[in-house]
Amino acid sequence: MTFTKDNPEQALQSFRKLNVDDQLALLWFIYTKMGDSITPAAPGRAGIDIAEALFDRIKGMSHDEQLQVQRDFLSNADTELSREYGSLSDNTKLLLWYRLAQGMESATIVPMPPNYELNGEAKSLLAAVEGMEFEQQITFLRSSVEPTGAEPRSGAEI
Ligand code: 45D
């Protein structure tokens, strides 16, 4: 499939069709490409604290568990952690992904297997995202993580 940078909706649909591991790998590669252009602007103190608290809990897990947790987030698995994550705003979710990616760089979070290659569909999606303006990239990422995580139990609004 080909994408145009003027069609973010198509990119989003394509992201949602990827399996969870391909989504994780794609997010990782987007992170490595965006790198320094991501400058955490406070999404609100409560958001930062919650993202940081979730990050700390994930950091304390084994690598296998860390991977599972991230798969759970993207597959809307109904776990306690995934419900907490699911109650976050899009920006706070992105902040957590950003922290996880940073953790991967310092190997406190399970790193990518060496020489990992994206499959064809994920690869063309990465190229499409690379071709987007920064603001569009953020919009794409926000929309990508927006439906992730489990439905919070009623009353949990953070
Ligand atoms: O063994 O503060 C595989 C704003 C294969 C606003 C794997 C913002 C098998 C406010 C599954 C691949 C929204 C603008 C292993 C900030 C295998 C604000 C594992 C912006 C190990 C900060 C793969 C934020 C794994 C932005 C674990 C733009 C992959 C944030 C994990 C962007 C991948 C964040 C991860 C991005 C990717 C984060 C954690 C792009 C994270 C990407």
PDB file of C-alpha atoms and ligand atoms in Angstrom:
ATOM      1  CA  MET A   1       0.000   0.000   0.000  1.00  0.00           C
ATOM      2  CA  THR A   2       1.188   3.512  -0.652  1.00  0.00           C
ATOM      3  CA  PHE A   3       0.494   6.443   1.592  1.00  0.00           C
ATOM      4  CA  THR A   4       0.520  10.122   1.014  1.00  0.00           C
ATOM      5  CA  LYS A   5       1.430  12.482   3.758  1.00  0.00           C
ATOM      6  CA  ASP A   6      -1.837  14.240   3.135  1.00  0.00           C
ATOM      7  CA  ASN A   7      -3.761  11.213   4.234  1.00  0.00           C
ATOM      8  CA  PRO A   8      -3.071  10.593   7.917  1.00  0.00           C
ATOM      9  CA  GLU A   9      -6.326   8.654   8.260  1.00  0.00           C
ATOM     10  CA  GLN A  10      -4.995   6.003   5.924  1.00  0.00           C
ATOM     11  CA  ALA A  11      -1.810   5.733   7.937  1.00  0.00           C
ATOM     12  CA  LEU A  12      -3.854   5.308  11.080  1.00  0.00           C
ATOM     13  CA  GLN A  13      -5.966   2.543   9.606  1.00  0.00           C
ATOM     14  CA  SER A  14      -2.849   0.807   8.465  1.00  0.00           C
ATOM     15  CA  PHE A  15      -1.363   1.064  11.961  1.00  0.00           C
ATOM     16  CA  ARG A  16      -4.445  -0.528  13.498  1.00  0.00           C
ATOM     17  CA  LYS A  17      -4.214  -3.456  11.122  1.00  0.00           C
ATOM     18  CA  LEU A  18      -0.682  -4.323  12.153  1.00  0.00           C
ATOM     19  CA  ASN A  19      -0.261  -7.059  14.711  1.00  0.00           C
ATOM     20  CA  VAL A  20       0.807  -5.926  18.152  1.00  0.00           C
ATOM     21  CA  ASP A  21       4.476  -6.791  17.751  1.00  0.00           C
ATOM     22  CA  ASP A  22       4.697  -4.911  14.490  1.00  0.00           C
ATOM     23  CA  GLN A  23       3.025  -1.946  16.184  1.00  0.00           C
ATOM     24  CA  LEU A  24       5.633  -2.046  18.958  1.00  0.00           C
ATOM     25  CA  ALA A  25       8.472  -2.289  16.481  1.00  0.00           C
ATOM     26  CA  LEU A  26       7.044   0.535  14.389  1.00  0.00           C
ATOM     27  CA  LEU A  27       6.663   2.805  17.415  1.00  0.00           C
ATOM     28  CA  TRP A  28      10.251   2.074  18.299  1.00  0.00           C
ATOM     29  CA  PHE A  29      11.499   3.049  14.853  1.00  0.00           C
ATOM     30  CA  ILE A  30       9.377   6.189  14.859  1.00  0.00           C
ATOM     31  CA  TYR A  31      10.956   7.062  18.185  1.00  0.00           C
ATOM     32  CA  THR A  32      14.462   6.567  16.828  1.00  0.00           C
ATOM     33  CA  LYS A  33      13.654   8.792  13.834  1.00  0.00           C
ATOM     34  CA  MET A  34      11.982  11.528  15.866  1.00  0.00           C
ATOM     35  CA  GLY A  35      14.625  11.354  18.532  1.00  0.00           C
ATOM     36  CA  ASP A  36      15.675  14.776  19.642  1.00  0.00           C
ATOM     37  CA  SER A  37      12.672  16.558  18.197  1.00  0.00           C
ATOM     38  CA  ILE A  38      10.554  15.155  21.035  1.00  0.00           C
ATOM     39  CA  THR A  39      10.740  17.639  23.864  1.00  0.00           C
ATOM     40  CA  PRO A  40       8.457  16.732  26.707  1.00  0.00           C
ATOM     41  CA  ALA A  41       6.254  19.740  27.307  1.00  0.00           C
ATOM     42  CA  ALA A  42       4.409  19.204  30.539  1.00  0.00           C
ATOM     43  CA  PRO A  43       1.070  17.530  29.812  1.00  0.00           C
ATOM     44  CA  GLY A  44       0.036  18.557  33.305  1.00  0.00           C
ATOM     45  CA  ARG A  45       1.578  17.587  36.585  1.00  0.00           C
ATOM     46  CA  ALA A  46      -0.892  14.791  37.352  1.00  0.00           C
ATOM     47  CA  GLY A  47      -0.206  13.236  33.965  1.00  0.00           C
ATOM     48  CA  ILE A  48       3.542  13.316  34.423  1.00  0.00           C
ATOM     49  CA  ASP A  49       3.314  11.763  37.862  1.00  0.00           C
ATOM     50  CA  ILE A  50       1.079   8.966  36.678  1.00  0.00           C
ATOM     51  CA  ALA A  51       3.168   8.244  33.609  1.00  0.00           C
ATOM     52  CA  GLU A  52       6.263   8.217  35.769  1.00  0.00           C
ATOM     53  CA  ALA A  53       4.671   5.950  38.370  1.00  0.00           C
ATOM     54  CA  LEU A  54       3.574   3.501  35.680  1.00  0.00           C
ATOM     55  CA  PHE A  55       7.012   3.664  34.126  1.00  0.00           C
ATOM     56  CA  ASP A  56       8.639   2.854  37.464  1.00  0.00           C
ATOM     57  CA  ARG A  57       6.422  -0.161  37.948  1.00  0.00           C
ATOM     58  CA  ILE A  58       7.201  -1.468  34.482  1.00  0.00           C
ATOM     59  CA  LYS A  59      10.890  -0.791  35.006  1.00  0.00           C
ATOM     60  CA  GLY A  60      10.875  -3.087  38.031  1.00  0.00           C
ATOM     61  CA  MET A  61       9.599  -6.060  36.016  1.00  0.00           C
ATOM     62  CA  SER A  62      11.515  -8.734  34.156  1.00  0.00           C
ATOM     63  CA  HIS A  63      12.093  -8.149  30.454  1.00  0.00           C
ATOM     64  CA  ASP A  64       9.482 -10.749  29.546  1.00  0.00           C
ATOM     65  CA  GLU A  65       6.923  -9.047  31.742  1.00  0.00           C
ATOM     66  CA  GLN A  66       7.822  -5.651  30.340  1.00  0.00           C
ATOM     67  CA  LEU A  67       7.193  -6.901  26.840  1.00  0.00           C
ATOM     68  CA  GLN A  68       3.909  -8.479  27.902  1.00  0.00           C
ATOM     69  CA  VAL A  69       2.716  -5.277  29.537  1.00  0.00           C
ATOM     70  CA  GLN A  70       3.362  -3.304  26.372  1.00  0.00           C
ATOM     71  CA  ARG A  71       1.587  -5.930  24.284  1.00  0.00           C
ATOM     72  CA  ASP A  72      -1.311  -5.749  26.753  1.00  0.00           C
ATOM     73  CA  PHE A  73      -1.580  -1.991  26.314  1.00  0.00           C
ATOM     74  CA  LEU A  74      -1.787  -2.197  22.548  1.00  0.00           C
ATOM     75  CA  SER A  75      -4.194  -5.147  22.544  1.00  0.00           C
ATOM     76  CA  ASN A  76      -6.556  -3.629  25.145  1.00  0.00           C
ATOM     77  CA  ALA A  77      -5.971  -6.587  27.452  1.00  0.00           C
ATOM     78  CA  ASP A  78      -7.975  -6.296  30.631  1.00  0.00           C
ATOM     79  CA  THR A  79      -5.270  -6.145  33.267  1.00  0.00           C
ATOM     80  CA  GLU A  80      -4.922  -3.763  36.181  1.00  0.00           C
ATOM     81  CA  LEU A  81      -1.987  -1.980  34.603  1.00  0.00           C
ATOM     82  CA  SER A  82      -3.683  -1.776  31.237  1.00  0.00           C
ATOM     83  CA  ARG A  83      -6.752  -0.211  32.870  1.00  0.00           C
ATOM     84  CA  GLU A  84      -4.594   2.398  34.555  1.00  0.00           C
ATOM     85  CA  TYR A  85      -2.873   3.079  31.277  1.00  0.00           C
ATOM     86  CA  GLY A  86      -6.233   3.140  29.497  1.00  0.00           C
ATOM     87  CA  SER A  87      -7.443   5.931  31.741  1.00  0.00           C
ATOM     88  CA  LEU A  88      -4.624   8.270  30.700  1.00  0.00           C
ATOM     89  CA  SER A  89      -5.025  11.068  28.172  1.00  0.00           C
ATOM     90  CA  ASP A  90      -3.481  10.622  24.727  1.00  0.00           C
ATOM     91  CA  ASN A  91      -0.633  12.929  25.642  1.00  0.00           C
ATOM     92  CA  THR A  92       0.113  11.131  28.872  1.00  0.00           C
ATOM     93  CA  LYS A  93       0.057   7.802  27.051  1.00  0.00           C
ATOM     94  CA  LEU A  94       2.568   9.232  24.588  1.00  0.00           C
ATOM     95  CA  LEU A  95       4.679  10.462  27.434  1.00  0.00           C
ATOM     96  CA  LEU A  96       4.756   6.943  28.870  1.00  0.00           C
ATOM     97  CA  TRP A  97       5.724   5.472  25.480  1.00  0.00           C
ATOM     98  CA  TYR A  98       8.424   8.084  25.249  1.00  0.00           C
ATOM     99  CA  ARG A  99       9.753   7.126  28.677  1.00  0.00           C
ATOM    100  CA  LEU A 100       9.640   3.438  27.764  1.00  0.00           C
ATOM    101  CA  ALA A 101      11.591   4.100  24.573  1.00  0.00           C
ATOM    102  CA  GLN A 102      14.174   6.032  26.585  1.00  0.00           C
ATOM    103  CA  GLY A 103      14.320   3.074  28.947  1.00  0.00           C
ATOM    104  CA  MET A 104      14.991   0.781  26.003  1.00  0.00           C
ATOM    105  CA  GLU A 105      17.989   2.889  25.090  1.00  0.00           C
ATOM    106  CA  SER A 106      19.446   2.457  28.546  1.00  0.00           C
ATOM    107  CA  ALA A 107      18.336  -1.203  28.671  1.00  0.00           C
ATOM    108  CA  THR A 108      16.218  -0.714  31.779  1.00  0.00           C
ATOM    109  CA  ILE A 109      13.364  -1.694  29.449  1.00  0.00           C
ATOM    110  CA  VAL A 110      13.527  -4.755  27.209  1.00  0.00           C
ATOM    111  CA  PRO A 111      15.418  -3.606  24.115  1.00  0.00           C
ATOM    112  CA  MET A 112      14.709  -4.453  20.507  1.00  0.00           C
ATOM    113  CA  PRO A 113      16.307  -7.682  19.347  1.00  0.00           C
ATOM    114  CA  PRO A 114      19.481  -6.836  17.397  1.00  0.00           C
ATOM    115  CA  ASN A 115      19.061  -6.405  13.631  1.00  0.00           C
ATOM    116  CA  TYR A 116      15.294  -6.399  13.904  1.00  0.00           C
ATOM    117  CA  GLU A 117      13.687  -5.541  10.599  1.00  0.00           C
ATOM    118  CA  LEU A 118      10.221  -4.185  10.032  1.00  0.00           C
ATOM    119  CA  ASN A 119       8.011  -6.196   7.706  1.00  0.00           C
ATOM    120  CA  GLY A 120       6.793  -4.692   4.448  1.00  0.00           C
ATOM    121  CA  GLU A 121       3.591  -3.043   5.627  1.00  0.00           C
ATOM    122  CA  ALA A 122       5.152  -1.583   8.753  1.00  0.00           C
ATOM    123  CA  LYS A 123       8.106  -0.428   6.716  1.00  0.00           C
ATOM    124  CA  SER A 124       6.023   1.585   4.264  1.00  0.00           C
ATOM    125  CA  LEU A 125       4.065   3.015   7.156  1.00  0.00           C
ATOM    126  CA  LEU A 126       7.311   4.149   8.772  1.00  0.00           C
ATOM    127  CA  ALA A 127       8.306   5.848   5.522  1.00  0.00           C
ATOM    128  CA  ALA A 128       4.931   7.584   5.420  1.00  0.00           C
ATOM    129  CA  VAL A 129       5.292   8.825   8.978  1.00  0.00           C
ATOM    130  CA  GLU A 130       8.811  10.026   8.248  1.00  0.00           C
ATOM    131  CA  GLY A 131       7.399  12.061   5.391  1.00  0.00           C
ATOM    132  CA  MET A 132       4.916  13.834   7.651  1.00  0.00           C
ATOM    133  CA  GLU A 133       5.362  17.215   9.254  1.00  0.00           C
ATOM    134  CA  PHE A 134       6.173  17.061  12.947  1.00  0.00           C
ATOM    135  CA  GLU A 135       2.668  18.121  13.951  1.00  0.00           C
ATOM    136  CA  GLN A 136       1.162  15.425  11.751  1.00  0.00           C
ATOM    137  CA  GLN A 137       3.462  12.874  13.299  1.00  0.00           C
ATOM    138  CA  ILE A 138       2.222  13.846  16.734  1.00  0.00           C
ATOM    139  CA  THR A 139      -1.372  13.652  15.550  1.00  0.00           C
ATOM    140  CA  PHE A 140      -0.710  10.236  14.072  1.00  0.00           C
ATOM    141  CA  LEU A 141       0.878   9.038  17.311  1.00  0.00           C
ATOM    142  CA  ARG A 142      -1.883  10.493  19.467  1.00  0.00           C
ATOM    143  CA  SER A 143      -4.557   8.826  17.377  1.00  0.00           C
ATOM    144  CA  SER A 144      -2.610   5.585  17.365  1.00  0.00           C
ATOM    145  CA  VAL A 145      -2.435   5.324  21.138  1.00  0.00           C
ATOM    146  CA  GLU A 146      -5.843   6.858  21.774  1.00  0.00           C
ATOM    147  CA  PRO A 147      -7.850   3.580  21.738  1.00  0.00           C
ATOM    148  CA  THR A 148      -5.140   1.543  23.492  1.00  0.00           C
ATOM    149  CA  GLY A 149      -5.313   0.171  27.012  1.00  0.00           C
ATOM    150  CA  ALA A 150      -8.290  -1.353  28.743  1.00  0.00           C
ATOM    151  CA  GLU A 151     -11.465   0.572  29.506  1.00  0.00           C
ATOM    152  CA  PRO A 152     -11.014   2.098  32.918  1.00  0.00           C
ATOM    153  CA  ARG A 153     -13.503   1.012  35.517  1.00  0.00           C
ATOM    154  CA  SER A 154     -16.137   3.649  36.064  1.00  0.00           C
ATOM    155  CA  GLY A 155     -15.021   6.389  38.380  1.00  0.00           C
ATOM    156  CA  ALA A 156     -11.397   6.177  37.296  1.00  0.00           C
ATOM    157  CA  GLU A 157     -10.761   9.432  35.516  1.00  0.00           C
ATOM    158  CA  ILE A 158      -7.220  10.715  35.554  1.00  0.00           C
TER     159      ILE A 158
HETATM  160  O1  45D B   1      11.719  -9.854  21.239  1.00  0.00           O
HETATM  161  O2  45D B   1       5.022  15.969  27.003  1.00  0.00           O
HETATM  162  C1  45D B   1       9.271  -7.073  19.491  1.00  0.00           C
HETATM  163  C2  45D B   1       3.316  15.808  23.282  1.00  0.00           C
HETATM  164  C3  45D B   1       9.731  -8.366  18.792  1.00  0.00           C
HETATM  165  C4  45D B   1       2.819  16.721  24.381  1.00  0.00           C
HETATM  166  C5  45D B   1      10.026  -6.775  20.755  1.00  0.00           C
HETATM  167  C6  45D B   1       4.524  15.003  23.637  1.00  0.00           C
HETATM  168  C7  45D B   1      10.086  -9.434  19.641  1.00  0.00           C
HETATM  169  C8  45D B   1       3.335  16.697  25.637  1.00  0.00           C
HETATM  170  C9  45D B   1       7.799  -7.185  19.825  1.00  0.00           C
HETATM  171  C10 45D B   1       9.460  -6.010  18.426  1.00  0.00           C
HETATM  172  C11 45D B   1       2.191  14.899  22.905  1.00  0.00           C
HETATM  173  C12 45D B   1       3.657  16.697  22.119  1.00  0.00           C
HETATM  174  C13 45D B   1      10.852  -7.712  21.313  1.00  0.00           C
HETATM  175  C14 45D B   1       5.085  15.064  24.889  1.00  0.00           C
HETATM  176  C15 45D B   1      10.950  -9.046  20.775  1.00  0.00           C
HETATM  177  C16 45D B   1       4.525  15.913  25.904  1.00  0.00           C
HETATM  178  C17 45D B   1       9.814  -5.590  21.558  1.00  0.00           C
HETATM  179  C18 45D B   1       5.075  14.152  22.574  1.00  0.00           C
HETATM  180  C19 45D B   1      11.689  -7.440  22.508  1.00  0.00           C
HETATM  181  C20 45D B   1       6.278  14.273  25.260  1.00  0.00           C
HETATM  182  C21 45D B   1       9.544  -4.367  21.186  1.00  0.00           C
HETATM  183  C22 45D B   1       5.352  12.899  22.688  1.00  0.00           C
HETATM  184  C23 45D B   1       9.274  -3.267  22.098  1.00  0.00           C
HETATM  185  C24 45D B   1       5.820  12.040  21.636  1.00  0.00           C
HETATM  186  C25 45D B   1       9.307  -3.491  23.548  1.00  0.00           C
HETATM  187  C26 45D B   1       5.932  12.546  20.265  1.00  0.00           C
HETATM  188  C27 45D B   1       9.004  -2.066  21.551  1.00  0.00           C
HETATM  189  C28 45D B   1       6.137  10.784  21.966  1.00  0.00           C
HETATM  190  C29 45D B   1       8.691  -0.894  22.259  1.00  0.00           C
HETATM  191  C30 45D B   1       6.571   9.747  21.084  1.00  0.00           C
HETATM  192  C31 45D B   1       8.574   0.296  21.635  1.00  0.00           C
HETATM  193  C32 45D B   1       6.864   8.537  21.577  1.00  0.00           C
HETATM  194  C33 45D B   1       8.364   1.579  22.265  1.00  0.00           C
HETATM  195  C34 45D B   1       7.243   7.376  20.830  1.00  0.00           C
HETATM  196  C35 45D B   1       8.206   2.643  21.444  1.00  0.00           C
HETATM  197  C36 45D B   1       7.534   6.278  21.555  1.00  0.00           C
HETATM  198  C37 45D B   1       8.363   1.682  23.723  1.00  0.00           C
HETATM  199  C38 45D B   1       7.264   7.410  19.363  1.00  0.00           C
HETATM  200  C39 45D B   1       7.975   3.965  21.891  1.00  0.00           C
HETATM  201  C40 45D B   1       7.815   4.999  21.043  1.00  0.00           C
END
